[in-house]
mmCIF file of C-alpha atoms in Angstrom:
data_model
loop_
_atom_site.group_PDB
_atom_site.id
_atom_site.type_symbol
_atom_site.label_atom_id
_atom_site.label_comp_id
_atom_site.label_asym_id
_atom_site.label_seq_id
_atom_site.Cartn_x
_atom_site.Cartn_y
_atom_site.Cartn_z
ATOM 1 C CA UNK A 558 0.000 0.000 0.000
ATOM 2 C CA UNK A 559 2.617 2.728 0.612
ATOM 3 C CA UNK A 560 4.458 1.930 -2.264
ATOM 4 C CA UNK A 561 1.107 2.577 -4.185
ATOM 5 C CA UNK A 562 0.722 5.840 -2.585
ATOM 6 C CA UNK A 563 4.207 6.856 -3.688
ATOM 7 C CA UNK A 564 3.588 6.407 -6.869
ATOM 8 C CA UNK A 565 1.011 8.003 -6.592
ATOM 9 C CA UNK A 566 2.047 11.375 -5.191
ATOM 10 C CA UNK A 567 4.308 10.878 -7.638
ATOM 11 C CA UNK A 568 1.978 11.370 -10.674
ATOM 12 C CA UNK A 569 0.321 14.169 -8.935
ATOM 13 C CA UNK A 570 3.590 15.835 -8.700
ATOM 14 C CA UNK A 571 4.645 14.835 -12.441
ATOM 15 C CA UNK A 572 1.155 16.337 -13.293
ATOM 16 C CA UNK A 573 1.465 19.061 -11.650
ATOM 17 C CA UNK A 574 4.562 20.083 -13.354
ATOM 18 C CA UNK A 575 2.963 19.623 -16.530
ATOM 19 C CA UNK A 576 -0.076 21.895 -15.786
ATOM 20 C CA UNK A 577 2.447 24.485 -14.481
ATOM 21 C CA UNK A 578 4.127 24.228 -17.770
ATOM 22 C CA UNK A 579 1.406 24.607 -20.184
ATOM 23 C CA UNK A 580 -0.071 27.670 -17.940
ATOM 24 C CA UNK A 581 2.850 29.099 -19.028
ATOM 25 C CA UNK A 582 2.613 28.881 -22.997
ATOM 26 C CA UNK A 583 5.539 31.115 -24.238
ATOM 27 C CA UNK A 584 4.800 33.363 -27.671
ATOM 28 C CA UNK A 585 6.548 32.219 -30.778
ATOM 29 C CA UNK A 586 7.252 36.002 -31.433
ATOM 30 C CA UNK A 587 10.201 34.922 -29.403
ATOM 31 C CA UNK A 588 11.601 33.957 -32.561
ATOM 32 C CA UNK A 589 12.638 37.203 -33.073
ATOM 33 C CA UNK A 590 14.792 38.428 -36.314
ATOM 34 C CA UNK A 591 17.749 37.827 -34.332
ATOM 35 C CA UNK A 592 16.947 34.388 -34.005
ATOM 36 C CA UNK A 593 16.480 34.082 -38.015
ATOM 37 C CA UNK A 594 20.049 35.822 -38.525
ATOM 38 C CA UNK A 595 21.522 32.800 -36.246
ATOM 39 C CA UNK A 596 19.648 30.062 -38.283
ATOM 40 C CA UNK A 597 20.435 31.740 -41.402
ATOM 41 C CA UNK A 598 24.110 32.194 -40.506
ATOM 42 C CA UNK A 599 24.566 28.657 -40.511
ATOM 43 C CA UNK A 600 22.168 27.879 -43.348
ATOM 44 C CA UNK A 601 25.181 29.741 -45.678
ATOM 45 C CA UNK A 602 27.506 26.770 -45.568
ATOM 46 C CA UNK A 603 27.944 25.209 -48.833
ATOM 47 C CA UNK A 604 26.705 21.433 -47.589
ATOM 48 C CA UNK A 605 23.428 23.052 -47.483
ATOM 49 C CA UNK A 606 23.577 24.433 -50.922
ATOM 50 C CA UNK A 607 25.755 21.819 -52.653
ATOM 51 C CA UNK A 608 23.184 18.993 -51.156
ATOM 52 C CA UNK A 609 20.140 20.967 -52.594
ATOM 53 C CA UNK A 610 21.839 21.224 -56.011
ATOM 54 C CA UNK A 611 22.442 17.604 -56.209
ATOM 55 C CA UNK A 612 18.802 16.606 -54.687
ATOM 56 C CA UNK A 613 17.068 19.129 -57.253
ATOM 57 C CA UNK A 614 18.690 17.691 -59.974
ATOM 58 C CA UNK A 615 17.904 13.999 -59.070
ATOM 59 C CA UNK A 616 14.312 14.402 -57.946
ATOM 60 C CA UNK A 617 13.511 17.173 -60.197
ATOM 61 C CA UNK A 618 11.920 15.611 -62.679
ATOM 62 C CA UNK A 619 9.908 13.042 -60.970
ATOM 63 C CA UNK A 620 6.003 12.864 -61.059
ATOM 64 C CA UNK A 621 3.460 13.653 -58.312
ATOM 65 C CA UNK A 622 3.248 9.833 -58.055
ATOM 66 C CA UNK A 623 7.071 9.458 -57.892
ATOM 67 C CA UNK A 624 6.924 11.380 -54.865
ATOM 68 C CA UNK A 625 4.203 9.612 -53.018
ATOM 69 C CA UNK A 626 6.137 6.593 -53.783
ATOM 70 C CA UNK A 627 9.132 7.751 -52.115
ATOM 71 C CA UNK A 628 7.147 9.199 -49.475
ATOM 72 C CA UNK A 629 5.226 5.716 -48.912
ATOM 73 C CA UNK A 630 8.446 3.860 -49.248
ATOM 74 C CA UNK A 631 10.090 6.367 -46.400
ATOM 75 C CA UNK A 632 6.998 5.381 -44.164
ATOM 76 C CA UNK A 633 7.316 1.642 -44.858
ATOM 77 C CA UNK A 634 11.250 1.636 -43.690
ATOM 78 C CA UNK A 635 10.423 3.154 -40.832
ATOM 79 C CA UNK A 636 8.576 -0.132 -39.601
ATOM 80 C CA UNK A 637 11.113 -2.072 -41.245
ATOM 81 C CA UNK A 638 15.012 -3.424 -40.293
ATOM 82 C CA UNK A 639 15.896 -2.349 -44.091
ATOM 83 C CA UNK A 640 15.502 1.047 -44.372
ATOM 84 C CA UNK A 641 17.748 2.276 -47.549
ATOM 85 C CA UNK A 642 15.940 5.033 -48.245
ATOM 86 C CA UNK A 643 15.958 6.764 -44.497
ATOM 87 C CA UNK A 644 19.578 5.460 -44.454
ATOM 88 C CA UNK A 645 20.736 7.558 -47.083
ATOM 89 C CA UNK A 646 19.486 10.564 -46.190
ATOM 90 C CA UNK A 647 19.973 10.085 -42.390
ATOM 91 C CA UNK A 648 23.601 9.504 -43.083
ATOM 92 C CA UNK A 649 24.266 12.532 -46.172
ATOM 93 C CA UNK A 650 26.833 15.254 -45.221
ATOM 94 C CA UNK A 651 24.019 17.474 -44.451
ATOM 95 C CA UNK A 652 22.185 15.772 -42.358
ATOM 96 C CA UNK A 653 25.585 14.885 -40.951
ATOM 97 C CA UNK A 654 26.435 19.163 -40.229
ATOM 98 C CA UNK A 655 21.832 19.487 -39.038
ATOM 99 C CA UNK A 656 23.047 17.163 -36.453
ATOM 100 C CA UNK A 657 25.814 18.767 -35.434
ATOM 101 C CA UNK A 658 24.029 22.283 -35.562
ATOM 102 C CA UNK A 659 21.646 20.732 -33.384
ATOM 103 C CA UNK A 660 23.970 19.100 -30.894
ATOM 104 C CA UNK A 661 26.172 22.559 -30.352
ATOM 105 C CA UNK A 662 23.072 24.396 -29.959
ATOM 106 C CA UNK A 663 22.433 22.886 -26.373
ATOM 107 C CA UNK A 664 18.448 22.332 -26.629
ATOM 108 C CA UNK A 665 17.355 25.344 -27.941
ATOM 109 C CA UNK A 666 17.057 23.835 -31.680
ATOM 110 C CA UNK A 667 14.928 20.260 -30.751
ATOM 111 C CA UNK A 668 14.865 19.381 -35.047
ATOM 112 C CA UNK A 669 16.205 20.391 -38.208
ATOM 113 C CA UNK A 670 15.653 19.151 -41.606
ATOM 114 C CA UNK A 671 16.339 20.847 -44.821
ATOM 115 C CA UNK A 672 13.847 20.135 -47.766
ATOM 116 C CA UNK A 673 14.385 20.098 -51.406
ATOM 117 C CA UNK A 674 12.323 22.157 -54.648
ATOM 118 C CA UNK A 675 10.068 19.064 -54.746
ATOM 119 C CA UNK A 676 9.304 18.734 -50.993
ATOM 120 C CA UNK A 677 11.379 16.366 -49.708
ATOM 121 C CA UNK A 678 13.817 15.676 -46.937
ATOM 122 C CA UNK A 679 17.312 16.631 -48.339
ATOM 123 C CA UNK A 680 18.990 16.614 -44.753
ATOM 124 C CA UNK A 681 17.651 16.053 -41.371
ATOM 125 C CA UNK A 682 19.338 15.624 -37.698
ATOM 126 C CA UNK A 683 16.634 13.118 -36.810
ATOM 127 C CA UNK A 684 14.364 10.807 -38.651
ATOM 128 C CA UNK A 685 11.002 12.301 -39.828
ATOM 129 C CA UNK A 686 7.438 10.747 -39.825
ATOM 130 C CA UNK A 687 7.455 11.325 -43.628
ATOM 131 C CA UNK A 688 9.959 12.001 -46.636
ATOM 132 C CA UNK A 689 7.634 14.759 -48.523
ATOM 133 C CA UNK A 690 6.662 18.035 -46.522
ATOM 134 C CA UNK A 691 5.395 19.438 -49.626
ATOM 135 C CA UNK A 692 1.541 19.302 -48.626
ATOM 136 C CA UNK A 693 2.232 21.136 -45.619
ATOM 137 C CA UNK A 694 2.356 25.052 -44.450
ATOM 138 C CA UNK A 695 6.437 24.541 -43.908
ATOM 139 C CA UNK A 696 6.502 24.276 -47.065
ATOM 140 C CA UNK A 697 3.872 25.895 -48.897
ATOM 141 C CA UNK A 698 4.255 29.317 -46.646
ATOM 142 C CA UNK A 699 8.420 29.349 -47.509
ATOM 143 C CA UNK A 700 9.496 27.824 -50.625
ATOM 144 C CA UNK A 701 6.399 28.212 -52.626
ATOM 145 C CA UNK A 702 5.839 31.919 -51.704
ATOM 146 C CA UNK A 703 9.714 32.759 -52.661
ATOM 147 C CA UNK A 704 13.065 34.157 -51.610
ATOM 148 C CA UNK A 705 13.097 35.928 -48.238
ATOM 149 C CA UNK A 706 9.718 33.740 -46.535
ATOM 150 C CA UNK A 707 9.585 33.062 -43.118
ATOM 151 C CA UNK A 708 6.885 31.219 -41.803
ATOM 152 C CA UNK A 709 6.627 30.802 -37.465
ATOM 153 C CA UNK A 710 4.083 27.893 -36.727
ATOM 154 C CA UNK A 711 1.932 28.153 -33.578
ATOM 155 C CA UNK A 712 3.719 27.041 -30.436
ATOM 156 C CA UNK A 713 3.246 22.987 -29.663
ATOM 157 C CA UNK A 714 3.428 21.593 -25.912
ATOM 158 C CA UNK A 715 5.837 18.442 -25.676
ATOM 159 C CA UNK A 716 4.773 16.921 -22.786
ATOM 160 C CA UNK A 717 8.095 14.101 -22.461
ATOM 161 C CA UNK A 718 9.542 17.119 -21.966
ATOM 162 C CA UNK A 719 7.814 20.113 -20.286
ATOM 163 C CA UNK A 720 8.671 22.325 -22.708
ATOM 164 C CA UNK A 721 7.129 24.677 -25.672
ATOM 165 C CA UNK A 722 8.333 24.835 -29.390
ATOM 166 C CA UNK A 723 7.466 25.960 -32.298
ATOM 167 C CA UNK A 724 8.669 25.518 -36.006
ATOM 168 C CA UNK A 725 10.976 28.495 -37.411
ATOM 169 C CA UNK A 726 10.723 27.584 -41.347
ATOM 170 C CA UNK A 727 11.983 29.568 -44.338
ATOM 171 C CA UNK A 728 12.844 29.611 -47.809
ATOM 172 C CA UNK A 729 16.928 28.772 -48.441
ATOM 173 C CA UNK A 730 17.807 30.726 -51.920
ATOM 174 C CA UNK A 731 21.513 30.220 -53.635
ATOM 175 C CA UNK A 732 23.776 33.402 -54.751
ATOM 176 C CA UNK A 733 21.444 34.797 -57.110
ATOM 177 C CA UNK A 734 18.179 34.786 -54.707
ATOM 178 C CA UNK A 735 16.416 32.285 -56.619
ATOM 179 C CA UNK A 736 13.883 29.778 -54.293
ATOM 180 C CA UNK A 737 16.032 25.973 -53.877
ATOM 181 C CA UNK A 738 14.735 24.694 -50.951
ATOM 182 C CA UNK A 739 13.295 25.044 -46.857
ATOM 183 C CA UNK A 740 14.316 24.862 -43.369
ATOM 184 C CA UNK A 741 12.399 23.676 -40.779
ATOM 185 C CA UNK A 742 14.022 24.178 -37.368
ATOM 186 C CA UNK A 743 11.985 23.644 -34.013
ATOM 187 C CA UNK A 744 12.879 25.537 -31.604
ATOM 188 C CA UNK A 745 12.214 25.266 -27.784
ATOM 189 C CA UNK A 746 10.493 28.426 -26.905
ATOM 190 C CA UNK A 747 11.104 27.411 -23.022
ATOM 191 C CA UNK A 748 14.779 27.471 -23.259
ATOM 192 C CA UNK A 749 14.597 30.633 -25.458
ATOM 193 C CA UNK A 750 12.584 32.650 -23.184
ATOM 194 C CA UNK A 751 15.163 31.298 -20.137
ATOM 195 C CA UNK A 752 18.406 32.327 -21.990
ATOM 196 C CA UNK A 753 16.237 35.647 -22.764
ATOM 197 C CA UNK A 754 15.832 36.444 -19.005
ATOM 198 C CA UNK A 755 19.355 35.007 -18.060
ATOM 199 C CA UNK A 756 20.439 37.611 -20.856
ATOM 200 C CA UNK A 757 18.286 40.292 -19.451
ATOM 201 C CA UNK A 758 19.755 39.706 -15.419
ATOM 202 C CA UNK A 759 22.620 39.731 -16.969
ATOM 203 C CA UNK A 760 22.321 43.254 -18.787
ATOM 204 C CA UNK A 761 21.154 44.818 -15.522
#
């Protein structure tokens, strides 16, 4: 019996913590320009555009029905031991560098993946639920309105963690401005707003 009553004050407590949390739903206008100059910063490094070249030229020709293969066959791996397709792109230079990017950025960036002119996953620092984003508003808000798009989703509660995020996505264009691909990078809004008030304690 008192081991049952540990465990539960223990899910009170874990609950608790989670209310707390989500009472305290960050903006995503805490993505601030600032932020974008980081991501773009480090979205300048020629893996990024050299991948996109390559990807754009191999999947730029394929059919709408091309891609929902790909994007079926990306789905099927990930129930599967064989997974060539994931495999590839998992372990690419880019998605290589996302991962890094990731790592050194000490939580605040949760996922990144890079996506091609057709929509798909050119590099990623973790394995997606899908290969083609083209369908959705990461997409269709960045690359497909043009150069210079910036699209902030609504802010998301992850409950494993405690923590807010929300998806920072925009259009990547080479030297001469022209649309090649996306980013989508989540970013945890809770560790953002706590380096924004260490900053702030800091400054005073």
């Amino acid at each position: 019996m008192g081991r049952n009553r540990g465990w539960c004050v223990l899910l009170m407590v874990a609950a608790m913590m989670s209310f707390g949390a989500r009472a305290q739903q960050p903006s995503s206008s805490l993505i601030t320009e600032d932020v974008l100059t980081d991501i773009r910063g480090w979205l300048l490094v020629p893996v990024v555009s050299i991948t996109l070249d390559a990807q754009n030229k191999r999947y730029g020709a394929l059919t709408a029905q091309e891609v929902n293969n790909l994007d079926s066959q990306w789905r099927t791996e990930r129930e599967a031991q064989a997974q060539p397709l994931i495999a590839s792109t998992l372990n690419n230079p880019l998605s290589t560098y996302l991962t890094q990017v990731q790592a050194a950025s000490a939580g605040l960036f949760t996922e990144i993946f890079v996506i091609d002119a057709k929509g798909l996953n050119a590099g990623q620092s973790a394995i997606t639920s899908d290969f083609w984003q083209g369908d959705e508003a990461k997409f269709q808000q960045t690359f497909d309105v043009g150069a210079g798009a910036v699209f902030i989703d609504e802010p998301e509660f992850h409950a494993p963690t405690a923590t807010w995020r929300a998806q920072a996505n925009l259009t990547i264009e080479d030297d001469m401005g022209t649309a090649i691909g996306a980013a989508t990078i989540e970013v945890n809004l809770t560790e953002l707003a706590r380096r924004n008030t260490q900053r702030a304690k800091g400054e005073n």
